[in-house]
Amino acid sequence: MSLFALCLLLVCPVLFLLVAFRFFRQHNYKMTALFVCLAVTVGFIGGVKGYGEMDTRTKSTTASTFDRDQKENMTRRYEQAVSILKGLNFNHPDREKAEEAVHLLQDFHDAQLLTSLDGACPDAEMLLSYAEAMNQVAAYRGHMSNKDVAGDRKLLSIVQDMPEGYKGTLAEKIVPFRRLIIAMNEAAEKEAELDKKNAQKHAANLSKGKYGGIHPGDSEDNITAAYGEPSRVNVSEGEGKKMKQYVFNHNGKSIYVYTQDGIVTDVSM
């Protein structure tokens, strides 16, 4: 409580009451009543002002405590999320961890909250975008193809909004991640164009009574032109090599085409 409010609440009423008591002894009851009323009025005003000051101070203290606690809580969540994102592996992402990182960073969408943190959680919005993107990747459980990337509009939207020259927190993971997703999308576009051409070639070959004609040493790109769309493709990796088994069904027979790093290694029925 300020000195002014204290004077209004205590000092002034006491002085007015002393004056009122003097008039009372002189049997001047009108002046006595006047100064008693003044004492009560001034005391009331002082009480209201003092309460207002104390209420304002209490609210300010409460708000300050809330801001401090909120800052500590958000900083702790930010640090936990950064730790999780550091450990996520693009080839085998843990979906539960990715979802946890998204949950921890979700509130950082609020611009007002970011301002109140005074830079305690740098690049939080970018980290949230990265966490959401990794959560999309994790849905494929380590088997995301170029076509999957091209078809995942949410993932592409997030990645395309990431600045190309980002140099902030976890830039060493985010920048390569962005480049990889964009490269996979571009590769998917090329694959789609190649598939279209191969489908046309395959249709032309069938019209001429031709089917197959793939041999060891041929490029993997020619397989669908010779056999059409496969019923399935089995993929495996080992010793730094990528191997595929294309399975085709033709006239009730199964045809298997094997490739290694983009080159046909065997054809069997």
Tab-separated table of C-alpha atoms in Angstrom:
chain	number	residue	atom	x	y	z
A	1	MET	CA	0.000	0.000	0.000
A	2	SER	CA	1.328	3.452	-0.943
A	3	LEU	CA	2.022	6.199	1.611
A	4	PHE	CA	-0.759	8.317	0.121
A	5	ALA	CA	-3.336	5.546	0.550
A	6	LEU	CA	-2.083	4.893	4.086
A	7	CYS	CA	-2.533	8.578	4.949
A	8	LEU	CA	-6.082	8.549	3.589
A	9	LEU	CA	-6.916	5.360	5.458
A	10	LEU	CA	-5.385	6.149	8.879
A	11	VAL	CA	-3.682	9.499	9.365
A	12	CYS	CA	-6.346	11.821	7.941
A	13	PRO	CA	-9.302	10.101	9.663
A	14	VAL	CA	-7.471	10.243	13.024
A	15	LEU	CA	-6.801	13.970	12.600
A	16	PHE	CA	-10.419	14.632	11.600
A	17	LEU	CA	-11.645	12.645	14.619
A	18	LEU	CA	-9.403	14.651	16.950
A	19	VAL	CA	-10.856	17.881	15.552
A	20	ALA	CA	-14.372	16.430	15.868
A	21	PHE	CA	-13.664	15.528	19.502
A	22	ARG	CA	-12.562	19.122	20.173
A	23	PHE	CA	-15.808	20.508	18.734
A	24	PHE	CA	-17.724	17.899	20.711
A	25	ARG	CA	-16.195	19.195	23.959
A	26	GLN	CA	-17.276	22.694	22.904
A	27	HIS	CA	-20.805	21.344	22.320
A	28	ASN	CA	-20.595	22.276	18.639
A	29	TYR	CA	-22.391	19.205	17.387
A	30	LYS	CA	-22.758	20.332	13.781
A	31	MET	CA	-19.008	20.705	13.333
A	32	THR	CA	-18.505	17.460	15.239
A	33	ALA	CA	-20.795	15.618	12.830
A	34	LEU	CA	-19.096	17.282	9.855
A	35	PHE	CA	-15.606	16.155	10.838
A	36	VAL	CA	-16.805	12.663	11.772
A	37	CYS	CA	-18.311	12.376	8.282
A	38	LEU	CA	-15.069	13.670	6.775
A	39	ALA	CA	-13.091	11.091	8.767
A	40	VAL	CA	-15.355	8.258	7.609
A	41	THR	CA	-15.358	9.444	3.975
A	42	VAL	CA	-11.603	9.935	3.763
A	43	GLY	CA	-11.025	6.614	5.498
A	44	PHE	CA	-13.348	4.881	3.035
A	45	ILE	CA	-11.575	6.469	0.072
A	46	GLY	CA	-8.220	5.442	1.514
A	47	GLY	CA	-9.461	1.893	2.013
A	48	VAL	CA	-10.732	1.626	-1.564
A	49	LYS	CA	-7.521	3.041	-2.971
A	50	GLY	CA	-5.378	0.783	-0.795
A	51	TYR	CA	-7.404	-2.275	-1.793
A	52	GLY	CA	-7.080	-1.330	-5.453
A	53	GLU	CA	-3.317	-0.983	-5.133
A	54	MET	CA	-2.994	-4.298	-3.310
A	55	ASP	CA	-5.255	-6.041	-5.844
A	56	THR	CA	-3.221	-4.663	-8.747
A	57	ARG	CA	0.015	-5.724	-7.089
A	58	THR	CA	-1.370	-9.201	-6.385
A	59	LYS	CA	-2.521	-9.611	-9.987
A	60	SER	CA	0.829	-8.382	-11.255
A	61	THR	CA	2.667	-10.832	-9.008
A	62	THR	CA	0.347	-13.663	-10.068
A	63	ALA	CA	0.811	-12.815	-13.752
A	64	SER	CA	4.569	-12.616	-13.311
A	65	THR	CA	4.610	-15.988	-11.556
A	66	PHE	CA	2.416	-17.502	-14.285
A	67	ASP	CA	4.664	-16.123	-17.036
A	68	ARG	CA	7.749	-17.485	-15.294
A	69	ASP	CA	6.191	-20.913	-14.761
A	70	GLN	CA	4.912	-20.983	-18.343
A	71	LYS	CA	8.328	-20.046	-19.685
A	72	GLU	CA	9.995	-22.787	-17.634
A	73	ASN	CA	7.403	-25.339	-18.775
A	74	MET	CA	7.637	-24.405	-22.457
A	75	THR	CA	11.428	-24.348	-22.340
A	76	ARG	CA	11.433	-27.827	-20.815
A	77	ARG	CA	9.048	-29.111	-23.505
A	78	TYR	CA	11.166	-27.489	-26.207
A	79	GLU	CA	14.340	-29.152	-24.931
A	80	GLN	CA	12.618	-32.551	-24.752
A	81	ALA	CA	11.392	-32.171	-28.334
A	82	VAL	CA	14.849	-31.175	-29.596
A	83	SER	CA	16.324	-34.252	-27.918
A	84	ILE	CA	13.713	-36.496	-29.581
A	85	LEU	CA	14.189	-34.946	-33.023
A	86	LYS	CA	17.956	-35.379	-32.778
A	87	GLY	CA	17.454	-39.107	-32.323
A	88	LEU	CA	14.945	-39.668	-35.139
A	89	ASN	CA	16.299	-41.680	-38.067
A	90	PHE	CA	14.806	-41.009	-41.507
A	91	ASN	CA	15.237	-44.632	-42.637
A	92	HIS	CA	13.611	-46.110	-39.533
A	93	PRO	CA	11.700	-43.332	-37.727
A	94	ASP	CA	9.954	-44.114	-34.445
A	95	ARG	CA	6.370	-42.958	-34.960
A	96	GLU	CA	5.591	-42.727	-31.243
A	97	LYS	CA	8.606	-40.483	-30.735
A	98	ALA	CA	7.654	-38.349	-33.740
A	99	GLU	CA	4.108	-37.946	-32.414
A	100	GLU	CA	5.483	-37.037	-28.994
A	101	ALA	CA	7.686	-34.336	-30.536
A	102	VAL	CA	4.666	-32.897	-32.372
A	103	HIS	CA	2.684	-32.883	-29.118
A	104	LEU	CA	5.483	-31.153	-27.210
A	105	LEU	CA	5.832	-28.423	-29.843
A	106	GLN	CA	2.161	-27.987	-30.750
A	107	ASP	CA	1.627	-24.830	-28.658
A	108	PHE	CA	4.477	-23.028	-30.410
A	109	HIS	CA	2.051	-22.174	-33.232
A	110	ASP	CA	0.963	-19.276	-30.981
A	111	ALA	CA	2.893	-16.144	-32.026
A	112	GLN	CA	1.988	-14.360	-28.780
A	113	LEU	CA	3.427	-17.232	-26.762
A	114	LEU	CA	6.667	-17.147	-28.752
A	115	THR	CA	6.978	-13.420	-28.055
A	116	SER	CA	6.517	-13.959	-24.310
A	117	LEU	CA	9.348	-16.520	-24.261
A	118	ASP	CA	11.917	-13.851	-25.200
A	119	GLY	CA	13.903	-16.121	-27.516
A	120	ALA	CA	14.212	-18.959	-24.982
A	121	CYS	CA	13.053	-21.491	-27.596
A	122	PRO	CA	14.715	-20.551	-30.906
A	123	ASP	CA	13.271	-21.865	-34.192
A	124	ALA	CA	10.411	-23.607	-32.379
A	125	GLU	CA	8.033	-23.184	-35.334
A	126	MET	CA	10.558	-24.737	-37.723
A	127	LEU	CA	11.118	-27.637	-35.343
A	128	LEU	CA	7.357	-28.177	-35.175
A	129	SER	CA	7.231	-28.343	-38.979
A	130	TYR	CA	10.112	-30.830	-38.996
A	131	ALA	CA	8.408	-32.936	-36.315
A	132	GLU	CA	5.153	-32.985	-38.316
A	133	ALA	CA	7.044	-33.950	-41.473
A	134	MET	CA	8.902	-36.767	-39.699
A	135	ASN	CA	5.596	-37.960	-38.287
A	136	GLN	CA	4.320	-38.276	-41.860
A	137	VAL	CA	7.461	-40.187	-42.856
A	138	ALA	CA	7.108	-42.489	-39.844
A	139	ALA	CA	3.683	-43.594	-41.102
A	140	TYR	CA	5.454	-45.577	-43.858
A	141	ARG	CA	7.519	-47.490	-41.272
A	142	GLY	CA	10.793	-47.228	-43.169
A	143	HIS	CA	9.368	-48.185	-46.579
A	144	MET	CA	8.549	-44.807	-48.121
A	145	SER	CA	8.972	-44.789	-51.893
A	146	ASN	CA	9.264	-41.890	-54.301
A	147	LYS	CA	5.625	-42.425	-55.265
A	148	ASP	CA	4.617	-42.274	-51.607
A	149	VAL	CA	6.303	-38.885	-51.300
A	150	ALA	CA	4.628	-37.568	-54.443
A	151	GLY	CA	1.240	-38.688	-53.154
A	152	ASP	CA	1.651	-37.294	-49.642
A	153	ARG	CA	0.388	-33.727	-50.076
A	154	LYS	CA	0.699	-32.889	-46.388
A	155	LEU	CA	4.364	-33.915	-46.297
A	156	LEU	CA	5.163	-31.986	-49.480
A	157	SER	CA	3.339	-28.890	-48.233
A	158	ILE	CA	5.325	-28.882	-44.979
A	159	VAL	CA	8.672	-29.449	-46.687
A	160	GLN	CA	8.104	-26.922	-49.464
A	161	ASP	CA	7.358	-24.251	-46.840
A	162	MET	CA	10.737	-24.829	-45.184
A	163	PRO	CA	13.260	-22.121	-46.152
A	164	GLU	CA	16.007	-23.411	-48.419
A	165	GLY	CA	18.832	-21.628	-46.590
A	166	TYR	CA	17.776	-22.540	-43.050
A	167	LYS	CA	20.668	-22.281	-40.571
A	168	GLY	CA	18.926	-22.525	-37.207
A	169	THR	CA	18.464	-25.269	-34.616
A	170	LEU	CA	18.940	-28.806	-36.030
A	171	ALA	CA	19.847	-27.390	-39.452
A	172	GLU	CA	22.210	-30.345	-39.848
A	173	LYS	CA	19.146	-32.642	-39.940
A	174	ILE	CA	16.459	-30.396	-41.403
A	175	VAL	CA	18.356	-29.158	-44.488
A	176	PRO	CA	19.328	-32.668	-45.769
A	177	PHE	CA	15.811	-33.889	-44.959
A	178	ARG	CA	14.256	-31.119	-47.043
A	179	ARG	CA	16.598	-31.811	-49.963
A	180	LEU	CA	15.878	-35.541	-49.842
A	181	ILE	CA	12.090	-35.156	-49.855
A	182	ILE	CA	12.226	-32.686	-52.743
A	183	ALA	CA	14.595	-34.994	-54.659
A	184	MET	CA	12.288	-37.983	-54.075
A	185	ASN	CA	9.325	-35.989	-55.340
A	186	GLU	CA	11.236	-34.987	-58.481
A	187	ALA	CA	12.305	-38.608	-58.988
A	188	ALA	CA	8.673	-39.701	-58.665
A	189	GLU	CA	7.694	-37.280	-61.431
A	190	LYS	CA	10.376	-38.750	-63.689
A	191	GLU	CA	9.275	-42.283	-62.787
A	192	ALA	CA	5.670	-41.431	-63.632
A	193	GLU	CA	6.742	-40.121	-67.024
A	194	LEU	CA	8.843	-43.245	-67.620
A	195	ASP	CA	5.953	-45.501	-66.561
A	196	LYS	CA	3.713	-43.728	-69.043
A	197	LYS	CA	6.196	-44.254	-71.876
A	198	ASN	CA	6.782	-47.882	-70.880
A	199	ALA	CA	3.040	-48.540	-70.799
A	200	GLN	CA	2.786	-47.207	-74.335
A	201	LYS	CA	5.714	-49.377	-75.461
A	202	HIS	CA	4.222	-52.424	-73.768
A	203	ALA	CA	0.873	-51.861	-75.488
A	204	ALA	CA	2.653	-51.506	-78.841
A	205	ASN	CA	4.635	-54.730	-78.242
A	206	LEU	CA	1.499	-56.654	-77.306
A	207	SER	CA	-0.218	-55.468	-80.466
A	208	LYS	CA	2.687	-57.040	-82.354
A	209	GLY	CA	2.466	-60.258	-80.353
A	210	LYS	CA	5.629	-59.499	-78.404
A	211	TYR	CA	5.966	-60.083	-74.667
A	212	GLY	CA	9.078	-60.000	-72.510
A	213	GLY	CA	12.479	-59.812	-74.107
A	214	ILE	CA	14.373	-58.682	-71.002
A	215	HIS	CA	17.807	-60.211	-70.380
A	216	PRO	CA	20.478	-59.982	-67.665
A	217	GLY	CA	22.416	-56.760	-68.047
A	218	ASP	CA	19.424	-54.730	-69.268
A	219	SER	CA	18.359	-51.579	-67.435
A	220	GLU	CA	15.636	-51.870	-64.828
A	221	ASP	CA	13.868	-48.983	-66.592
A	222	ASN	CA	12.971	-51.302	-69.500
A	223	ILE	CA	11.191	-53.953	-67.436
A	224	THR	CA	7.680	-52.510	-67.460
A	225	ALA	CA	7.927	-51.747	-71.173
A	226	ALA	CA	8.562	-55.453	-71.743
A	227	TYR	CA	6.210	-57.014	-69.180
A	228	GLY	CA	3.737	-54.283	-68.205
A	229	GLU	CA	2.833	-53.400	-64.626
A	230	PRO	CA	4.047	-56.000	-62.095
A	231	SER	CA	1.625	-57.642	-59.706
A	232	ARG	CA	4.105	-56.848	-56.950
A	233	VAL	CA	7.709	-55.780	-56.346
A	234	ASN	CA	9.725	-57.178	-53.448
A	235	VAL	CA	12.608	-54.996	-52.285
A	236	SER	CA	15.547	-55.892	-50.050
A	237	GLU	CA	18.848	-54.271	-49.145
A	238	GLY	CA	22.097	-55.791	-47.992
A	239	GLU	CA	25.820	-55.071	-48.109
A	240	GLY	CA	25.123	-51.656	-49.611
A	241	LYS	CA	23.162	-53.106	-52.552
A	242	LYS	CA	19.488	-52.688	-53.417
A	243	MET	CA	17.825	-55.784	-54.848
A	244	LYS	CA	14.334	-56.150	-56.303
A	245	GLN	CA	12.138	-58.999	-57.444
A	246	TYR	CA	9.469	-58.070	-60.008
A	247	VAL	CA	6.607	-60.547	-60.195
A	248	PHE	CA	4.421	-60.686	-63.330
A	249	ASN	CA	1.467	-62.917	-64.160
A	250	HIS	CA	1.049	-63.807	-67.860
A	251	ASN	CA	-1.214	-66.500	-69.282
A	252	GLY	CA	-1.498	-68.166	-65.883
A	253	LYS	CA	2.265	-68.264	-65.363
A	254	SER	CA	4.424	-66.282	-62.960
A	255	ILE	CA	7.475	-64.514	-64.326
A	256	TYR	CA	10.210	-63.270	-61.991
A	257	VAL	CA	12.672	-60.552	-62.936
A	258	TYR	CA	15.543	-59.860	-60.525
A	259	THR	CA	17.563	-56.649	-60.400
A	260	GLN	CA	20.477	-55.328	-58.415
A	261	ASP	CA	21.174	-51.599	-58.217
A	262	GLY	CA	19.067	-50.912	-61.316
A	263	ILE	CA	20.457	-53.729	-63.524
A	264	VAL	CA	18.619	-56.951	-64.444
A	265	THR	CA	20.465	-59.972	-63.041
A	266	ASP	CA	18.070	-62.833	-63.834
A	267	VAL	CA	14.723	-63.704	-65.442
A	268	SER	CA	12.903	-66.888	-64.497
A	269	MET	CA	9.476	-68.533	-64.836
